[in-house]
Amino acid sequence: QVQLVESGGGLVQAGGSLELSCAASGRTFGNYAMGWFRQAPGMEREFVAAISRSGSITSLGDSVKGRFTISRDNGKNTVYLQMNSLKPEDTAVYYCVAGSSIATIKEGSWGQGTQVTVSS
């Protein structure tokens, strides 16, 4: 099973940027589609972004389109989430996920999460 460790979370002002990273170990990274979800207090977990094994296909949640970008470096076993134009409603714990495909990403292996807080 793949192990995932997220980093890069923190406190940022509205309009600012953050880049999250997720380092994977334990299995061949290139065999996994990767994704990001988030969960705010009292809210359901929400899909943020996903990327195919090769990186050629990406998918973004409606609430982050035009602001967030997902990418991966298979040589570094790492997936990234670049977050721009952050809003207070982006405040959440962000989770990295590794799955067999973008369509089934939620059924994969999850990291522990990293907190992102956007102040107004």
XYZ file of N, CA, C and O in Angstrom:
480
model
N 0.842 -1.183 0.000
C 0.000 0.000 0.000
C 0.884 1.243 0.000
O 1.953 1.251 0.584
N 0.414 2.268 -0.693
C 1.184 3.497 -0.780
C 0.973 4.332 0.478
O -0.133 4.376 1.025
N 2.025 4.985 0.935
C 1.940 5.923 2.058
C 2.058 7.339 1.522
O 2.888 7.604 0.642
N 1.247 8.227 2.076
C 1.167 9.595 1.572
C 1.399 10.576 2.712
O 0.798 10.426 3.788
N 2.234 11.587 2.460
C 2.499 12.622 3.458
C 2.327 13.983 2.805
O 3.077 14.331 1.882
N 1.346 14.740 3.305
C 1.092 16.075 2.769
C 1.921 17.118 3.514
O 2.242 16.948 4.693
N 2.235 18.196 2.820
C 2.931 19.317 3.431
C 2.574 20.591 2.682
O 1.998 20.532 1.586
N 2.923 21.730 3.284
C 2.715 23.001 2.611
C 1.526 23.803 3.102
O 1.320 24.939 2.666
N 0.738 23.223 3.993
C -0.400 23.960 4.512
C 0.051 25.095 5.422
O 1.223 25.195 5.797
N -0.883 25.962 5.784
C -0.567 27.063 6.673
C -1.627 28.125 6.628
O -2.744 27.900 6.150
N -1.259 29.291 7.130
C -2.160 30.443 7.199
C -1.772 31.441 6.115
O -0.589 31.794 5.969
N -2.771 31.884 5.361
C -2.512 32.835 4.280
C -3.682 33.805 4.213
O -4.817 33.454 4.560
N -3.407 35.015 3.769
C -4.477 36.000 3.614
C -5.259 35.744 2.333
O -4.721 35.177 1.363
N -6.489 36.175 2.333
C -7.308 36.064 1.137
C -6.607 36.741 -0.035
O -6.014 37.808 0.111
N -6.674 36.070 -1.178
C -5.994 36.556 -2.371
C -4.597 36.009 -2.535
O -3.990 36.163 -3.606
N -4.084 35.371 -1.500
C -2.738 34.824 -1.544
C -2.677 33.455 -2.184
O -3.678 32.948 -2.717
N -1.480 32.856 -2.132
C -1.234 31.564 -2.763
C -0.527 30.617 -1.798
O 0.193 31.053 -0.896
N -0.753 29.352 -2.018
C -0.036 28.288 -1.313
C 0.155 27.140 -2.287
O -0.681 26.929 -3.179
N 1.211 26.380 -2.078
C 1.392 25.147 -2.839
C 1.493 23.987 -1.860
O 2.375 23.957 -0.998
N 0.603 23.041 -2.005
C 0.648 21.821 -1.222
C 1.435 20.757 -1.976
O 1.388 20.697 -3.202
N 2.123 19.939 -1.223
C 2.843 18.805 -1.790
C 2.389 17.529 -1.105
O 1.986 17.551 0.067
N 2.463 16.446 -1.829
C 2.137 15.136 -1.266
C 3.206 14.171 -1.756
O 3.280 13.881 -2.961
N 4.001 13.677 -0.834
C 5.054 12.727 -1.161
C 4.556 11.310 -0.924
O 3.987 11.003 0.127
N 4.781 10.442 -1.900
C 4.314 9.060 -1.822
C 5.480 8.102 -1.684
O 6.553 8.328 -2.230
N 5.259 7.036 -0.951
C 6.276 6.004 -0.808
C 5.586 4.653 -0.656
O 4.400 4.571 -0.343
N 6.346 3.597 -0.884
C 5.841 2.260 -0.644
C 5.449 1.499 -1.894
O 5.483 0.286 -1.913
N 5.020 2.186 -2.922
C 4.634 1.529 -4.176
C 5.082 2.399 -5.339
O 5.505 3.527 -5.156
N 4.984 1.892 -6.534
C 5.378 2.650 -7.713
C 4.406 3.798 -7.924
O 3.226 3.584 -8.241
N 4.914 5.008 -7.762
C 4.072 6.197 -7.803
C 3.331 6.319 -9.125
O 2.160 6.685 -9.174
N 4.010 6.011 -10.201
C 3.415 6.153 -11.522
C 2.253 5.214 -11.791
O 1.566 5.370 -12.798
N 2.008 4.277 -10.926
C 0.877 3.360 -11.080
C -0.427 3.924 -10.531
O -1.471 3.282 -10.650
N -0.344 5.119 -9.930
C -1.508 5.675 -9.246
C -1.965 6.984 -9.880
O -1.150 7.856 -10.190
N -3.266 7.106 -10.025
C -3.856 8.424 -10.189
C -3.803 9.091 -8.818
O -3.881 8.411 -7.783
N -3.665 10.408 -8.812
C -3.550 11.132 -7.549
C -4.612 12.216 -7.458
O -5.070 12.751 -8.492
N -4.988 12.543 -6.250
C -6.015 13.562 -6.104
C -5.917 14.294 -4.780
O -5.140 13.919 -3.896
N -6.704 15.355 -4.710
C -6.823 16.142 -3.486
C -8.305 16.313 -3.153
O -9.127 16.591 -4.032
N -8.611 16.144 -1.883
C -9.922 16.449 -1.339
C -9.720 17.416 -0.185
O -8.604 17.591 0.311
N -10.797 18.033 0.241
C -10.721 18.901 1.409
C -11.977 18.742 2.250
O -13.032 18.336 1.756
N -11.826 19.069 3.519
C -12.963 18.992 4.424
C -12.893 20.148 5.406
O -11.920 20.274 6.159
N -13.907 20.966 5.380
C -14.034 22.068 6.327
C -14.844 21.595 7.534
O -15.619 20.637 7.431
N -14.701 22.261 8.668
C -15.445 21.852 9.874
C -16.950 21.813 9.626
O -17.523 22.759 9.088
N -17.544 20.700 9.970
C -18.987 20.563 9.834
C -19.471 20.320 8.421
O -20.679 20.271 8.176
N -18.530 20.161 7.494
C -18.898 19.986 6.088
C -18.474 18.602 5.606
O -17.617 17.965 6.205
N -19.085 18.168 4.515
C -18.682 16.903 3.910
C -17.356 17.080 3.156
O -17.003 18.188 2.746
N -16.680 15.972 2.984
C -15.437 16.000 2.235
C -15.740 16.366 0.786
O -16.678 15.838 0.184
N -14.932 17.238 0.210
C -15.185 17.786 -1.118
C -14.035 17.481 -2.056
O -12.860 17.663 -1.697
N -14.359 17.056 -3.269
C -13.341 16.828 -4.301
C -12.731 18.156 -4.733
O -13.452 19.117 -5.007
N -11.404 18.197 -4.810
C -10.700 19.392 -5.244
C -10.070 19.199 -6.613
O -10.301 19.988 -7.534
N -9.262 18.153 -6.769
C -8.543 17.966 -8.029
C -8.039 16.542 -8.126
O -7.853 15.869 -7.108
N -7.800 16.107 -9.360
C -7.209 14.787 -9.585
C -6.377 14.837 -10.855
O -6.608 15.674 -11.740
N -5.432 13.910 -10.940
C -4.536 13.859 -12.089
C -4.266 12.397 -12.419
O -4.150 11.556 -11.529
N -4.178 12.104 -13.700
C -3.974 10.725 -14.144
C -2.542 10.267 -13.866
O -1.687 11.054 -13.468
N -2.300 8.993 -14.101
C -0.996 8.420 -13.790
C 0.147 9.122 -14.518
O 1.204 9.364 -13.951
N -0.089 9.456 -15.759
C 0.968 10.102 -16.550
C 0.975 11.619 -16.387
O 1.937 12.280 -16.761
N -0.111 12.150 -15.850
C -0.239 13.592 -15.721
C -0.895 14.252 -16.905
O -1.045 15.476 -16.923
N -1.314 13.474 -17.884
C -1.869 14.054 -19.106
C -3.323 14.496 -18.945
O -3.816 15.289 -19.744
N -3.999 13.980 -17.924
C -5.409 14.320 -17.712
C -5.571 14.848 -16.286
O -5.072 14.257 -15.332
N -6.254 15.981 -16.179
C -6.550 16.540 -14.865
C -8.034 16.838 -14.748
O -8.727 17.017 -15.760
N -8.485 16.898 -13.539
C -9.874 17.221 -13.248
C -9.899 18.133 -12.029
O -9.163 17.892 -11.063
N -10.731 19.167 -12.078
C -10.821 20.115 -10.978
C -12.268 20.260 -10.525
O -13.196 20.217 -11.343
N -12.451 20.451 -9.240
C -13.773 20.737 -8.725
C -14.246 22.110 -9.180
O -13.428 23.010 -9.402
N -15.542 22.272 -9.290
C -16.091 23.527 -9.805
C -15.679 24.729 -8.958
O -15.451 25.823 -9.499
N -15.572 24.551 -7.672
C -15.288 25.682 -6.793
C -13.845 26.175 -6.884
O -13.528 27.261 -6.386
N -12.977 25.398 -7.520
C -11.567 25.791 -7.588
C -11.073 25.995 -9.017
O -9.909 26.372 -9.221
N -11.926 25.753 -9.995
C -11.506 25.930 -11.399
C -11.069 27.366 -11.646
O -11.713 28.316 -11.200
N -9.951 27.497 -12.357
C -9.415 28.816 -12.649
C -8.515 29.359 -11.562
O -7.849 30.382 -11.761
N -8.489 28.687 -10.412
C -7.648 29.162 -9.293
C -6.612 28.136 -8.861
O -5.507 28.495 -8.465
N -6.960 26.871 -8.905
C -6.073 25.790 -8.458
C -5.551 25.007 -9.662
O -6.243 24.861 -10.679
N -4.353 24.473 -9.502
C -3.746 23.622 -10.526
C -3.129 22.402 -9.851
O -2.454 22.541 -8.826
N -3.366 21.228 -10.414
C -2.736 20.013 -9.918
C -1.671 19.572 -10.900
O -1.843 19.665 -12.113
N -0.561 19.094 -10.369
C 0.520 18.583 -11.214
C 1.237 17.470 -10.449
O 1.018 17.285 -9.265
N 2.083 16.757 -11.154
C 2.822 15.680 -10.510
C 4.213 15.566 -11.126
O 4.430 15.902 -12.288
N 5.131 15.046 -10.330
C 6.482 14.748 -10.780
C 6.736 13.287 -10.430
O 7.032 12.963 -9.267
N 6.613 12.418 -11.404
C 6.770 10.987 -11.134
C 8.202 10.631 -10.745
O 8.431 9.622 -10.074
N 9.154 11.432 -11.137
C 10.535 11.198 -10.744
C 10.780 11.485 -9.268
O 11.694 10.929 -8.659
N 9.939 12.347 -8.697
C 10.066 12.715 -7.286
C 8.973 12.093 -6.433
O 8.866 12.392 -5.244
N 8.114 11.278 -7.063
C 7.011 10.634 -6.321
C 6.160 11.661 -5.567
O 5.745 11.427 -4.423
N 5.876 12.755 -6.223
C 5.189 13.858 -5.548
C 4.097 14.442 -6.443
O 4.292 14.579 -7.658
N 2.986 14.779 -5.810
C 1.912 15.493 -6.480
C 1.763 16.844 -5.789
O 1.980 16.960 -4.575
N 1.405 17.852 -6.582
C 1.329 19.215 -6.073
C -0.070 19.783 -6.307
O -0.764 19.418 -7.250
N -0.431 20.707 -5.424
C -1.655 21.470 -5.624
C -1.292 22.941 -5.446
O -1.006 23.391 -4.332
N -1.252 23.656 -6.566
C -0.980 25.093 -6.534
C -2.310 25.813 -6.359
O -3.216 25.665 -7.186
N -2.400 26.599 -5.303
C -3.650 27.282 -4.981
C -3.423 28.787 -5.044
O -2.616 29.329 -4.275
N -4.107 29.428 -5.950
C -3.999 30.877 -6.129
C -5.342 31.531 -5.824
O -6.386 30.878 -5.792
N -5.300 32.835 -5.618
C -6.520 33.614 -5.353
C -7.353 32.965 -4.261
O -8.565 32.782 -4.410
N -6.700 32.633 -3.179
C -7.377 31.907 -2.116
C -8.462 32.744 -1.461
O -8.334 33.970 -1.332
N -9.525 32.066 -1.049
C -10.674 32.687 -0.413
C -10.862 32.079 0.982
O -10.457 30.942 1.217
N -11.505 32.797 1.880
C -11.763 32.219 3.214
C -12.499 30.878 3.139
O -12.253 30.002 3.967
N -13.340 30.693 2.138
C -14.078 29.440 2.011
C -13.202 28.284 1.546
O -13.657 27.147 1.483
N -11.946 28.555 1.216
C -10.999 27.478 0.911
C -10.400 26.883 2.186
O -9.667 25.890 2.123
N -10.696 27.489 3.321
C -10.186 26.977 4.589
C -10.703 25.568 4.839
O -11.915 25.331 4.816
N -9.769 24.645 5.060
C -10.131 23.237 5.242
C -8.874 22.434 5.522
O -7.759 22.938 5.384
N -9.082 21.180 5.894
C -7.991 20.218 5.892
C -7.946 19.602 4.495
O -8.973 19.136 3.980
N -6.782 19.601 3.900
C -6.605 19.096 2.546
C -5.931 17.723 2.617
O -4.886 17.559 3.257
N -6.549 16.771 1.918
C -6.083 15.391 1.926
C -5.599 14.970 0.549
O -6.266 15.242 -0.460
N -4.506 14.270 0.529
C -3.978 13.666 -0.692
C -4.484 12.233 -0.784
O -4.588 11.535 0.232
N -4.803 11.801 -2.000
C -5.341 10.459 -2.222
C -4.631 9.827 -3.411
O -4.367 10.506 -4.408
N -4.363 8.541 -3.310
C -3.792 7.768 -4.412
C -4.767 6.657 -4.769
O -5.155 5.869 -3.897
N -5.159 6.595 -6.030
C -6.120 5.583 -6.440
C -5.779 4.978 -7.784
O -4.813 5.379 -8.430
N -6.597 4.035 -8.210
C -6.316 3.333 -9.457
C -6.701 4.162 -10.684
O -6.151 3.949 -11.772
N -7.616 5.093 -10.522
C -8.015 5.939 -11.629
C -8.645 7.221 -11.077
O -9.009 7.284 -9.894
N -8.794 8.217 -11.928
C -9.446 9.456 -11.502
C -10.879 9.168 -11.067
O -11.363 9.691 -10.069
N -11.558 8.304 -11.815
C -12.970 8.027 -11.517
C -13.168 7.390 -10.151
O -14.192 7.599 -9.504
N -12.196 6.594 -9.724
C -12.339 5.862 -8.452
C -11.381 6.379 -7.390
O -11.082 5.686 -6.424
N -10.919 7.604 -7.552
C -9.855 8.119 -6.680
C -10.250 8.100 -5.216
O -9.420 7.838 -4.346
N -11.522 8.322 -4.938
C -11.951 8.412 -3.550
C -11.809 7.077 -2.809
O -11.783 7.052 -1.576
N -11.725 5.989 -3.535
C -11.628 4.662 -2.929
C -10.191 4.274 -2.611
O -9.948 3.172 -2.121
N -9.254 5.158 -2.883
C -7.840 4.826 -2.730
C -7.299 5.047 -1.338
O -8.043 5.095 -0.349
N -5.985 5.235 -1.262
C -5.287 5.438 0.002
C -5.197 6.930 0.304
O -4.869 7.715 -0.581
N -5.427 7.274 1.575
C -5.498 8.671 1.988
C -4.334 9.045 2.892
O -3.879 8.228 3.714
N -3.881 10.292 2.751
C -2.922 10.837 3.682
C -3.606 11.356 4.933
O -4.827 11.269 5.064
N -2.819 11.913 5.837
C -3.337 12.403 7.118
C -3.924 13.805 7.012
O -4.667 14.232 7.896
N -3.579 14.522 5.975
C -4.134 15.856 5.786
C -3.220 16.969 6.249
O -2.365 16.775 7.117
N -3.418 18.141 5.657
C -2.691 19.341 6.058
C -3.688 20.500 6.108
O -4.540 20.640 5.225
N -3.583 21.316 7.140
C -4.538 22.389 7.359
C -4.181 23.607 6.520
O -3.027 24.052 6.505
N -5.175 24.144 5.848
C -5.057 25.415 5.132
C -6.077 26.370 5.722
O -7.261 26.056 5.789
N -5.599 27.522 6.144
C -6.480 28.539 6.714
C -6.298 29.834 5.953
O -5.169 30.328 5.819
N -7.400 30.371 5.429
C -7.365 31.610 4.657
C -8.099 32.672 5.461
O -9.298 32.537 5.731
N -7.388 33.718 5.817
C -7.992 34.792 6.608
C -8.530 35.879 5.694
O -7.978 36.142 4.621
N -9.600 36.513 6.138
C -10.223 37.560 5.318
C -9.633 38.929 5.612
O -8.869 39.108 6.530
